[in-house]
Structure formats: structure tokens, C-alpha cells
């Protein structure tokens, strides 16, 4: 795509960058009138009008007449000839809802903080309301939605679409998530583990692109993994594969939420790290801890390094089993970068078989926080059976990126 | 109840509260609105004040905002005992209050609303360019989704209006921001914007006092929860330690956590 870009500084490159600016603004706000577009982009009304006309002809945007302060106006949204998909990610302390077009480009998204031990009924209700709000903001109807994917931070029984192990995500136990949500939104709903979605996201769009054998490790409030075998995310017989957080690290360790002893999460889960800082640092949030570590706070650096070491033991075992070529670390702690990764690498080198560790690299994900939501959208597109190529538009806008997706796994 | 719940201490040990209310009392005629209420607010934390109707939440806010000076007790701001006789005094100290009705002028655009009553001047003229730049900068720090700073407020959604009201309160570079029922009467996506906004205020080093009825919102964004019941303290909790049921029990009086005072 870059090869076709016009020479910088020329008239056409200016036009191109203005076009990109307008598309960005529409993506950011969901939908805008032309007058608001002019305000948001800083371009003149005439330029906006010309470019919008061009984009509409090319089928990239869609205009509908509306009114603004009693005057006639053009409401501009991204075109969605193929329909939309929705990705919903529930984390332990927040949820994220994103609406994307058939090419996987996120059109609009919302994030909402959640309390400890949030409940399924309230969460799904809010998600459904957010979806309805977002559809309205882009002038779409619920019938435009082809599929909804929900990611949850717990082992998922994919066929029954429930949390398979009680106690891990209190408030969601025994809730038939897909069924409840299908009743709310009236469209097909799929439920998947968030680490598996993260793995899919990094596989399609991020650091695991082109990898046949890789493991995605999500280190956040909890620790999970998504396993990529032969270029596909491996989910296991029931769908719960990759629960690295519940790998036994210390047989005599403390009891975990899952009911076993000494799981990785009882050594390196965020709540354990925060608890160990409580005496010296008071009550921190996970984000505070990571920020302090990045600023050079020794105590925070130490607990993150210790976590890296513990995760490294589990990863070394996993590497001996699977022999991946790349380990992609994502989740909130990926932001800590080498503070987490260096001790992790050291431990893997020490504990994994010599040849295994050398043929493998440990990297941070390139999608950051977006890995799970992008994966949710990729899965929804797969389930809806659209091929991304069809979503390609006649006119190439530099900010549009779409990938050729592999067949449904 | 365990002892740790009755006095959980500051969120960050060793830090002095930026604003501390000590044994505040307030009477309206025969009504004892507040009796010996204590409240500490630290930099970089969100303190939620919860309670039933008539528990005294709004009265506490009005004491801090200088609308109703207290009858008894002391207010300590940054280590100094202070009096807050008027809203102006509260603002001068560095306490900004955003009321439920937001007090915005619908017919004016965002910039005019932000600088209403304190317009920046360039010689005898309005410094329009400066005000616009400043407005854009402020709203950007709040990551507010607003189309243009010249949009009249009447065309904004509830969440966007809240963002403008919060941005206006930040103009005087306050240390404490008080938000009275910021998510009441908002749709879910606008409420989401406001909750994210509260998180960003906290991260930028403000002390935030949040009054709300919505327990889900409080659990989502607060660091500490102060329960008031019938004008008295009835427990202070670290949000991380407490369940929804325990807070409801404290609000309704099913558990009595009022501090015992020998005097």
C-alpha cells in the first residue's frame, strides 16, 4: 500500500493526508456532520465537502441528510455494505465494546470501568446498551450486526458458552453467557477466553503474524495463555486450553481461587503482587504499580521481576512441551517491558531444554491493550463467514489496514 | 466487622491528606444534618461518599464548597486549619465543585462556557485565540470526545456536558475536585465516558471526591468508600477489600460501624 503513496509535499499527498484525517475523525467519533468534521479536522468546509463526496463515491463513507441547529446537514459515517461485527471484552476491572466493519477496522469503541467481582447480569446488560448506543451513533440497526464475540478472563466451555470452572470469575458462574446475550441483542453470540482472543489478535495483526507455532501470554490481573499450533489457535477438547495461570508452581503453596494449591496466579497474579506491596506502598492499583516501576521505584520493580521469574518457570515447561518459535507477552504488564521480560527470559533459558530456549524469542505484543478486542473482532468475522478481501475498498486510504485472514480454525 | 474496616488508614502510607474534615457538625434549625463527620482526602485517590437519602452527602459537599459553612469542627487543607466561609474561598483554596446541574450556559459554545466570568484578555480585547488553545489543551488532557470547541453546549450529550463542566473546574488548577452525582441521568455510554474521566483526573494527581448512588460505578472507580448514615460516619472501606453487600449493610445500618468516641 505504501508503494502507491504520492511523493511527500505534492498536491496529491496533501489531499491524501486530508482524506486520511477525515476518515480518522469519523472513526474516532463514530459519525459526524460535515460541519463538525470541519471543526474536528481543522480543514475548511469546502475541502471537507469535496473529500466526503469523493469518499462517498468510492464507497468508503456513507452520507445521510440530517439537521443540525435547524439547518440541513450531511451526517457522515463509514460505509458498511457488508455489515458490522461487535467485540466485547470483559476484564476483571473494565469492559470494552468495539464495533467494527467487515474488514476488521474498528469504527467506534467504548470502555467502562467495572468493580471487583462484577456480575454477569449487570455487565451483559450494560454491554447490550452500549452496543445499541454505538449502533445508533453510526446510523446502523441491530440487524446490521453479523456476530458478537464476548471475551472473558476465565476458562470457557466453548460449546456451552459458560465459565467452566466455578470460583474463578465469581458473579459469572453457571451463566449461559451466549444465550443471555443472544436474547438481549438478537444476533449470534460467541464466547471465548480472552487470552485465546489475544492470541488470535496477535496472530492476525500483531507480533505473532506469520508464526506457525507460538504462545501468547496475557499477564494482567490474571495470567492466561493462548496457544498457536500450525497457525491456528488451539483451544483443546472443551475450549479451556492454555490456562497457564493455573499451572502448579508450588505444590505446597497457598490455595488458589480455582481450588488447587500453588497455582502460578497465587505467586504472580496482580492481586498477590499488590498485596506484597501493601505494607510499604499502601493500597495501589495495578496501573499505579506498573507506572511506579517504570518511574524507577525499586519495590515495584522487584515484585514485577519476581513475577517474571515465576511466569518464566511456567513458560519454560510450556516450551519444553510445545517448542514454540515465539512467545508474545501481552496484557497490562507488557507495558513494563524488559522489567518483566528480562527475568522471564533468564528463567526460561535456565529451565527450558537448551535447544528449545535458543530457537525461541520472547517479545512483547505489538497490539498492546488492543490484542484481545482485535481478536474478538477477528473471531466474529470468521464466524460470520466474511472474507476480509471483500471489504477492500476501491480507493486506498493509508489508514485503512486489512489483513488476509486464514480460514476459520 | 473486623477492625481493619473501621480504620483502614490512608491509601498511601506516610502521605498527608490534602483535605481533612475533622468532627464537622452542621445544623439546620432542629435538624442535625451532620454530627462529628470525619473525612480525609489524599492526592491521587478517588474517595466516594455514599449514603441513603438524607445521610448528609450533599451537606458535606456544601461544607467543602463553602455554600454552608460548618457549625462545629475543623477543616485542614494541606496541613493548615482553614475556614471556608464562601464558594469563592473554597475555589481560592483549590477545591473545585461540579454540581449535578453542571451550571452551563446552553446558548454559549464550549470555550465561552469554560471561561465564563474569567475571560482572558489581551489588552482591552478578549484573547480569543489563547482561550481556544487553552480549551483544546484542557479537553485533550481529559481525552474528552468533543467535535469542536466552538460547538454550542446545547448540542452536546450528557457525558460531553459533564466533561465540559469538569474541564471548567480544572481551569483554576484545583487540588481537590468534587463531583456530585456525575453519572445520574446519563446513558450508559455517556456514563462510561464520565467514569473514564474520573480515572484520568485521579491519574493526573488530583484528589477526587465522588458522590454517587450507583454502587457499580463507585466500585469501579473509587479507591476508598466513606459511608454516611443519618449525618454520621458509618465506616470507611478500601474499595479493594469490600463487597457490595458490606457497603449496603453499612448504608442501611445493618452493620453499625460508627466510631465510638469517649468524649
JSON list of C-alpha atoms in Angstrom, two decimals, chain B residues 56-188:
[
{"chain": "B", "resi": 56, "resn": "UNK", "atom": "CA", "xyz": [-25.65, 14.13, 54.68]},
{"chain": "B", "resi": 57, "resn": "UNK", "atom": "CA", "xyz": [-23.71, 13.56, 51.46]},
{"chain": "B", "resi": 58, "resn": "UNK", "atom": "CA", "xyz": [-24.74, 16.83, 49.86]},
{"chain": "B", "resi": 59, "resn": "UNK", "atom": "CA", "xyz": [-24.26, 18.75, 53.10]},
{"chain": "B", "resi": 60, "resn": "UNK", "atom": "CA", "xyz": [-20.66, 17.54, 53.33]},
{"chain": "B", "resi": 61, "resn": "UNK", "atom": "CA", "xyz": [-20.12, 18.72, 49.75]},
{"chain": "B", "resi": 62, "resn": "UNK", "atom": "CA", "xyz": [-21.65, 22.09, 50.57]},
{"chain": "B", "resi": 63, "resn": "UNK", "atom": "CA", "xyz": [-19.38, 22.49, 53.61]},
{"chain": "B", "resi": 64, "resn": "UNK", "atom": "CA", "xyz": [-16.34, 21.81, 51.44]},
{"chain": "B", "resi": 65, "resn": "UNK", "atom": "CA", "xyz": [-17.62, 24.07, 48.67]},
{"chain": "B", "resi": 66, "resn": "UNK", "atom": "CA", "xyz": [-18.25, 26.92, 51.10]},
{"chain": "B", "resi": 67, "resn": "UNK", "atom": "CA", "xyz": [-22.00, 27.05, 50.47]},
{"chain": "B", "resi": 68, "resn": "UNK", "atom": "CA", "xyz": [-22.89, 26.11, 54.05]},
{"chain": "B", "resi": 69, "resn": "UNK", "atom": "CA", "xyz": [-20.02, 26.79, 56.48]},
{"chain": "B", "resi": 70, "resn": "UNK", "atom": "CA", "xyz": [-19.92, 24.25, 59.29]},
{"chain": "B", "resi": 71, "resn": "UNK", "atom": "CA", "xyz": [-21.18, 24.93, 62.82]},
{"chain": "B", "resi": 72, "resn": "UNK", "atom": "CA", "xyz": [-18.51, 22.89, 64.56]},
{"chain": "B", "resi": 73, "resn": "UNK", "atom": "CA", "xyz": [-15.29, 21.04, 63.77]},
{"chain": "B", "resi": 74, "resn": "UNK", "atom": "CA", "xyz": [-12.23, 21.98, 61.75]},
{"chain": "B", "resi": 75, "resn": "UNK", "atom": "CA", "xyz": [-11.19, 21.80, 58.13]},
{"chain": "B", "resi": 76, "resn": "UNK", "atom": "CA", "xyz": [-7.49, 21.25, 57.43]},
{"chain": "B", "resi": 77, "resn": "UNK", "atom": "CA", "xyz": [-6.19, 21.97, 53.95]},
{"chain": "B", "resi": 78, "resn": "UNK", "atom": "CA", "xyz": [-2.61, 20.95, 53.17]},
{"chain": "B", "resi": 79, "resn": "UNK", "atom": "CA", "xyz": [-1.81, 20.83, 56.87]},
{"chain": "B", "resi": 80, "resn": "UNK", "atom": "CA", "xyz": [-3.22, 24.28, 57.69]},
{"chain": "B", "resi": 81, "resn": "UNK", "atom": "CA", "xyz": [-6.52, 24.82, 59.52]},
{"chain": "B", "resi": 82, "resn": "UNK", "atom": "CA", "xyz": [-8.73, 26.91, 57.25]},
{"chain": "B", "resi": 83, "resn": "UNK", "atom": "CA", "xyz": [-12.19, 28.41, 57.18]},
{"chain": "B", "resi": 84, "resn": "UNK", "atom": "CA", "xyz": [-14.33, 28.19, 54.07]},
{"chain": "B", "resi": 85, "resn": "UNK", "atom": "CA", "xyz": [-16.94, 30.91, 54.51]},
{"chain": "B", "resi": 86, "resn": "UNK", "atom": "CA", "xyz": [-17.88, 31.27, 50.83]},
{"chain": "B", "resi": 87, "resn": "UNK", "atom": "CA", "xyz": [-17.72, 29.43, 47.49]},
{"chain": "B", "resi": 88, "resn": "UNK", "atom": "CA", "xyz": [-15.02, 31.89, 46.41]},
{"chain": "B", "resi": 89, "resn": "UNK", "atom": "CA", "xyz": [-12.87, 30.94, 49.39]},
{"chain": "B", "resi": 90, "resn": "UNK", "atom": "CA", "xyz": [-13.27, 27.27, 48.51]},
{"chain": "B", "resi": 91, "resn": "UNK", "atom": "CA", "xyz": [-12.13, 27.91, 44.94]},
{"chain": "B", "resi": 92, "resn": "UNK", "atom": "CA", "xyz": [-9.20, 30.03, 46.07]},
{"chain": "B", "resi": 93, "resn": "UNK", "atom": "CA", "xyz": [-8.00, 27.18, 48.29]},
{"chain": "B", "resi": 94, "resn": "UNK", "atom": "CA", "xyz": [-8.03, 24.83, 45.33]},
{"chain": "B", "resi": 95, "resn": "UNK", "atom": "CA", "xyz": [-11.31, 22.97, 45.78]},
{"chain": "B", "resi": 96, "resn": "UNK", "atom": "CA", "xyz": [-13.42, 22.74, 42.64]},
{"chain": "B", "resi": 97, "resn": "UNK", "atom": "CA", "xyz": [-17.01, 21.54, 42.83]},
{"chain": "B", "resi": 98, "resn": "UNK", "atom": "CA", "xyz": [-19.05, 20.26, 39.90]},
{"chain": "B", "resi": 99, "resn": "UNK", "atom": "CA", "xyz": [-22.73, 20.17, 40.77]},
{"chain": "B", "resi": 100, "resn": "UNK", "atom": "CA", "xyz": [-25.30, 17.82, 39.40]},
{"chain": "B", "resi": 101, "resn": "UNK", "atom": "CA", "xyz": [-26.95, 20.52, 37.26]},
{"chain": "B", "resi": 102, "resn": "UNK", "atom": "CA", "xyz": [-23.49, 21.47, 35.85]},
{"chain": "B", "resi": 103, "resn": "UNK", "atom": "CA", "xyz": [-24.42, 25.19, 35.60]},
{"chain": "B", "resi": 104, "resn": "UNK", "atom": "CA", "xyz": [-23.55, 25.52, 31.91]},
{"chain": "B", "resi": 105, "resn": "UNK", "atom": "CA", "xyz": [-25.00, 28.11, 29.52]},
{"chain": "B", "resi": 106, "resn": "UNK", "atom": "CA", "xyz": [-26.70, 26.20, 26.71]},
{"chain": "B", "resi": 107, "resn": "UNK", "atom": "CA", "xyz": [-26.52, 29.01, 24.18]},
{"chain": "B", "resi": 108, "resn": "UNK", "atom": "CA", "xyz": [-22.77, 29.57, 24.50]},
{"chain": "B", "resi": 109, "resn": "UNK", "atom": "CA", "xyz": [-20.06, 27.46, 22.89]},
{"chain": "B", "resi": 110, "resn": "UNK", "atom": "CA", "xyz": [-17.61, 25.31, 24.86]},
{"chain": "B", "resi": 111, "resn": "UNK", "atom": "CA", "xyz": [-14.84, 27.92, 25.03]},
{"chain": "B", "resi": 112, "resn": "UNK", "atom": "CA", "xyz": [-17.19, 30.65, 26.29]},
{"chain": "B", "resi": 113, "resn": "UNK", "atom": "CA", "xyz": [-18.58, 28.31, 28.91]},
{"chain": "B", "resi": 114, "resn": "UNK", "atom": "CA", "xyz": [-15.13, 27.35, 30.13]},
{"chain": "B", "resi": 115, "resn": "UNK", "atom": "CA", "xyz": [-14.02, 30.96, 30.55]},
{"chain": "B", "resi": 116, "resn": "UNK", "atom": "CA", "xyz": [-17.38, 32.40, 31.59]},
{"chain": "B", "resi": 117, "resn": "UNK", "atom": "CA", "xyz": [-16.78, 35.10, 34.19]},
{"chain": "B", "resi": 118, "resn": "UNK", "atom": "CA", "xyz": [-12.99, 34.86, 33.90]},
{"chain": "B", "resi": 119, "resn": "UNK", "atom": "CA", "xyz": [-12.37, 35.67, 30.26]},
{"chain": "B", "resi": 120, "resn": "UNK", "atom": "CA", "xyz": [-8.72, 36.03, 29.33]},
{"chain": "B", "resi": 121, "resn": "UNK", "atom": "CA", "xyz": [-7.90, 39.49, 28.00]},
{"chain": "B", "resi": 122, "resn": "UNK", "atom": "CA", "xyz": [-5.33, 40.75, 25.56]},
{"chain": "B", "resi": 123, "resn": "UNK", "atom": "CA", "xyz": [-5.16, 44.46, 26.27]},
{"chain": "B", "resi": 124, "resn": "UNK", "atom": "CA", "xyz": [-8.75, 45.69, 26.16]},
{"chain": "B", "resi": 125, "resn": "UNK", "atom": "CA", "xyz": [-9.84, 42.79, 23.93]},
{"chain": "B", "resi": 126, "resn": "UNK", "atom": "CA", "xyz": [-10.75, 39.18, 24.56]},
{"chain": "B", "resi": 127, "resn": "UNK", "atom": "CA", "xyz": [-7.81, 36.83, 23.97]},
{"chain": "B", "resi": 128, "resn": "UNK", "atom": "CA", "xyz": [-9.93, 34.50, 21.84]},
{"chain": "B", "resi": 129, "resn": "UNK", "atom": "CA", "xyz": [-7.07, 32.57, 20.33]},
{"chain": "B", "resi": 130, "resn": "UNK", "atom": "CA", "xyz": [-5.47, 31.94, 23.69]},
{"chain": "B", "resi": 131, "resn": "UNK", "atom": "CA", "xyz": [-8.75, 30.81, 25.25]},
{"chain": "B", "resi": 132, "resn": "UNK", "atom": "CA", "xyz": [-9.42, 28.46, 22.38]},
{"chain": "B", "resi": 133, "resn": "UNK", "atom": "CA", "xyz": [-5.94, 26.91, 22.61]},
{"chain": "B", "resi": 134, "resn": "UNK", "atom": "CA", "xyz": [-6.27, 26.56, 26.38]},
{"chain": "B", "resi": 135, "resn": "UNK", "atom": "CA", "xyz": [-9.70, 24.95, 26.00]},
{"chain": "B", "resi": 136, "resn": "UNK", "atom": "CA", "xyz": [-8.36, 22.45, 23.46]},
{"chain": "B", "resi": 137, "resn": "UNK", "atom": "CA", "xyz": [-5.41, 21.65, 25.72]},
{"chain": "B", "resi": 138, "resn": "UNK", "atom": "CA", "xyz": [-7.64, 21.10, 28.78]},
{"chain": "B", "resi": 139, "resn": "UNK", "atom": "CA", "xyz": [-10.14, 18.93, 26.96]},
{"chain": "B", "resi": 140, "resn": "UNK", "atom": "CA", "xyz": [-7.32, 16.93, 25.46]},
{"chain": "B", "resi": 141, "resn": "UNK", "atom": "CA", "xyz": [-5.89, 16.17, 28.92]},
{"chain": "B", "resi": 142, "resn": "UNK", "atom": "CA", "xyz": [-9.33, 14.79, 29.75]},
{"chain": "B", "resi": 143, "resn": "UNK", "atom": "CA", "xyz": [-9.38, 12.90, 26.44]},
{"chain": "B", "resi": 144, "resn": "UNK", "atom": "CA", "xyz": [-12.91, 14.20, 26.00]},
{"chain": "B", "resi": 145, "resn": "UNK", "atom": "CA", "xyz": [-14.65, 13.24, 22.79]},
{"chain": "B", "resi": 146, "resn": "UNK", "atom": "CA", "xyz": [-15.82, 16.61, 21.59]},
{"chain": "B", "resi": 147, "resn": "UNK", "atom": "CA", "xyz": [-16.19, 17.54, 17.93]},
{"chain": "B", "resi": 148, "resn": "UNK", "atom": "CA", "xyz": [-15.15, 21.20, 18.16]},
{"chain": "B", "resi": 149, "resn": "UNK", "atom": "CA", "xyz": [-14.59, 23.68, 20.97]},
{"chain": "B", "resi": 150, "resn": "UNK", "atom": "CA", "xyz": [-16.89, 26.11, 19.16]},
{"chain": "B", "resi": 151, "resn": "UNK", "atom": "CA", "xyz": [-19.89, 23.79, 19.41]},
{"chain": "B", "resi": 152, "resn": "UNK", "atom": "CA", "xyz": [-22.74, 25.29, 21.47]},
{"chain": "B", "resi": 153, "resn": "UNK", "atom": "CA", "xyz": [-23.27, 23.35, 24.69]},
{"chain": "B", "resi": 154, "resn": "UNK", "atom": "CA", "xyz": [-26.93, 22.75, 23.78]},
{"chain": "B", "resi": 155, "resn": "UNK", "atom": "CA", "xyz": [-25.78, 20.28, 21.11]},
{"chain": "B", "resi": 156, "resn": "UNK", "atom": "CA", "xyz": [-23.65, 18.17, 23.43]},
{"chain": "B", "resi": 157, "resn": "UNK", "atom": "CA", "xyz": [-24.63, 14.88, 25.02]},
{"chain": "B", "resi": 158, "resn": "UNK", "atom": "CA", "xyz": [-24.89, 14.49, 28.78]},
{"chain": "B", "resi": 159, "resn": "UNK", "atom": "CA", "xyz": [-21.44, 12.94, 29.05]},
{"chain": "B", "resi": 160, "resn": "UNK", "atom": "CA", "xyz": [-19.89, 15.68, 26.93]},
{"chain": "B", "resi": 161, "resn": "UNK", "atom": "CA", "xyz": [-21.52, 18.35, 29.09]},
{"chain": "B", "resi": 162, "resn": "UNK", "atom": "CA", "xyz": [-20.10, 16.69, 32.17]},
{"chain": "B", "resi": 163, "resn": "UNK", "atom": "CA", "xyz": [-16.67, 16.77, 30.54]},
{"chain": "B", "resi": 164, "resn": "UNK", "atom": "CA", "xyz": [-17.03, 20.49, 29.84]},
{"chain": "B", "resi": 165, "resn": "UNK", "atom": "CA", "xyz": [-18.13, 21.16, 33.43]},
{"chain": "B", "resi": 166, "resn": "UNK", "atom": "CA", "xyz": [-15.16, 19.18, 34.76]},
{"chain": "B", "resi": 167, "resn": "UNK", "atom": "CA", "xyz": [-12.79, 20.96, 32.38]},
{"chain": "B", "resi": 168, "resn": "UNK", "atom": "CA", "xyz": [-14.11, 24.30, 33.62]},
{"chain": "B", "resi": 169, "resn": "UNK", "atom": "CA", "xyz": [-13.46, 23.26, 37.21]},
{"chain": "B", "resi": 170, "resn": "UNK", "atom": "CA", "xyz": [-9.86, 22.42, 36.27]},
{"chain": "B", "resi": 171, "resn": "UNK", "atom": "CA", "xyz": [-9.13, 25.93, 34.96]},
{"chain": "B", "resi": 172, "resn": "UNK", "atom": "CA", "xyz": [-8.18, 27.23, 38.40]},
{"chain": "B", "resi": 173, "resn": "UNK", "atom": "CA", "xyz": [-5.70, 24.32, 38.77]},
{"chain": "B", "resi": 174, "resn": "UNK", "atom": "CA", "xyz": [-7.51, 22.82, 41.77]},
{"chain": "B", "resi": 175, "resn": "UNK", "atom": "CA", "xyz": [-6.06, 20.11, 44.02]},
{"chain": "B", "resi": 176, "resn": "UNK", "atom": "CA", "xyz": [-9.42, 18.65, 45.01]},
{"chain": "B", "resi": 177, "resn": "UNK", "atom": "CA", "xyz": [-12.26, 18.04, 42.56]},
{"chain": "B", "resi": 178, "resn": "UNK", "atom": "CA", "xyz": [-15.71, 17.26, 43.98]},
{"chain": "B", "resi": 179, "resn": "UNK", "atom": "CA", "xyz": [-18.22, 15.62, 41.66]},
{"chain": "B", "resi": 180, "resn": "UNK", "atom": "CA", "xyz": [-21.83, 15.49, 42.83]},
{"chain": "B", "resi": 181, "resn": "UNK", "atom": "CA", "xyz": [-23.77, 12.64, 41.16]},
{"chain": "B", "resi": 182, "resn": "UNK", "atom": "CA", "xyz": [-21.85, 12.90, 37.88]},
{"chain": "B", "resi": 183, "resn": "UNK", "atom": "CA", "xyz": [-23.46, 9.85, 36.26]},
{"chain": "B", "resi": 184, "resn": "UNK", "atom": "CA", "xyz": [-27.05, 10.44, 37.35]},
{"chain": "B", "resi": 185, "resn": "UNK", "atom": "CA", "xyz": [-29.39, 10.81, 34.37]},
{"chain": "B", "resi": 186, "resn": "UNK", "atom": "CA", "xyz": [-26.73, 9.75, 31.86]},
{"chain": "B", "resi": 187, "resn": "UNK", "atom": "CA", "xyz": [-26.98, 6.95, 29.32]},
{"chain": "B", "resi": 188, "resn": "UNK", "atom": "CA", "xyz": [-24.60, 4.04, 29.67]}
]
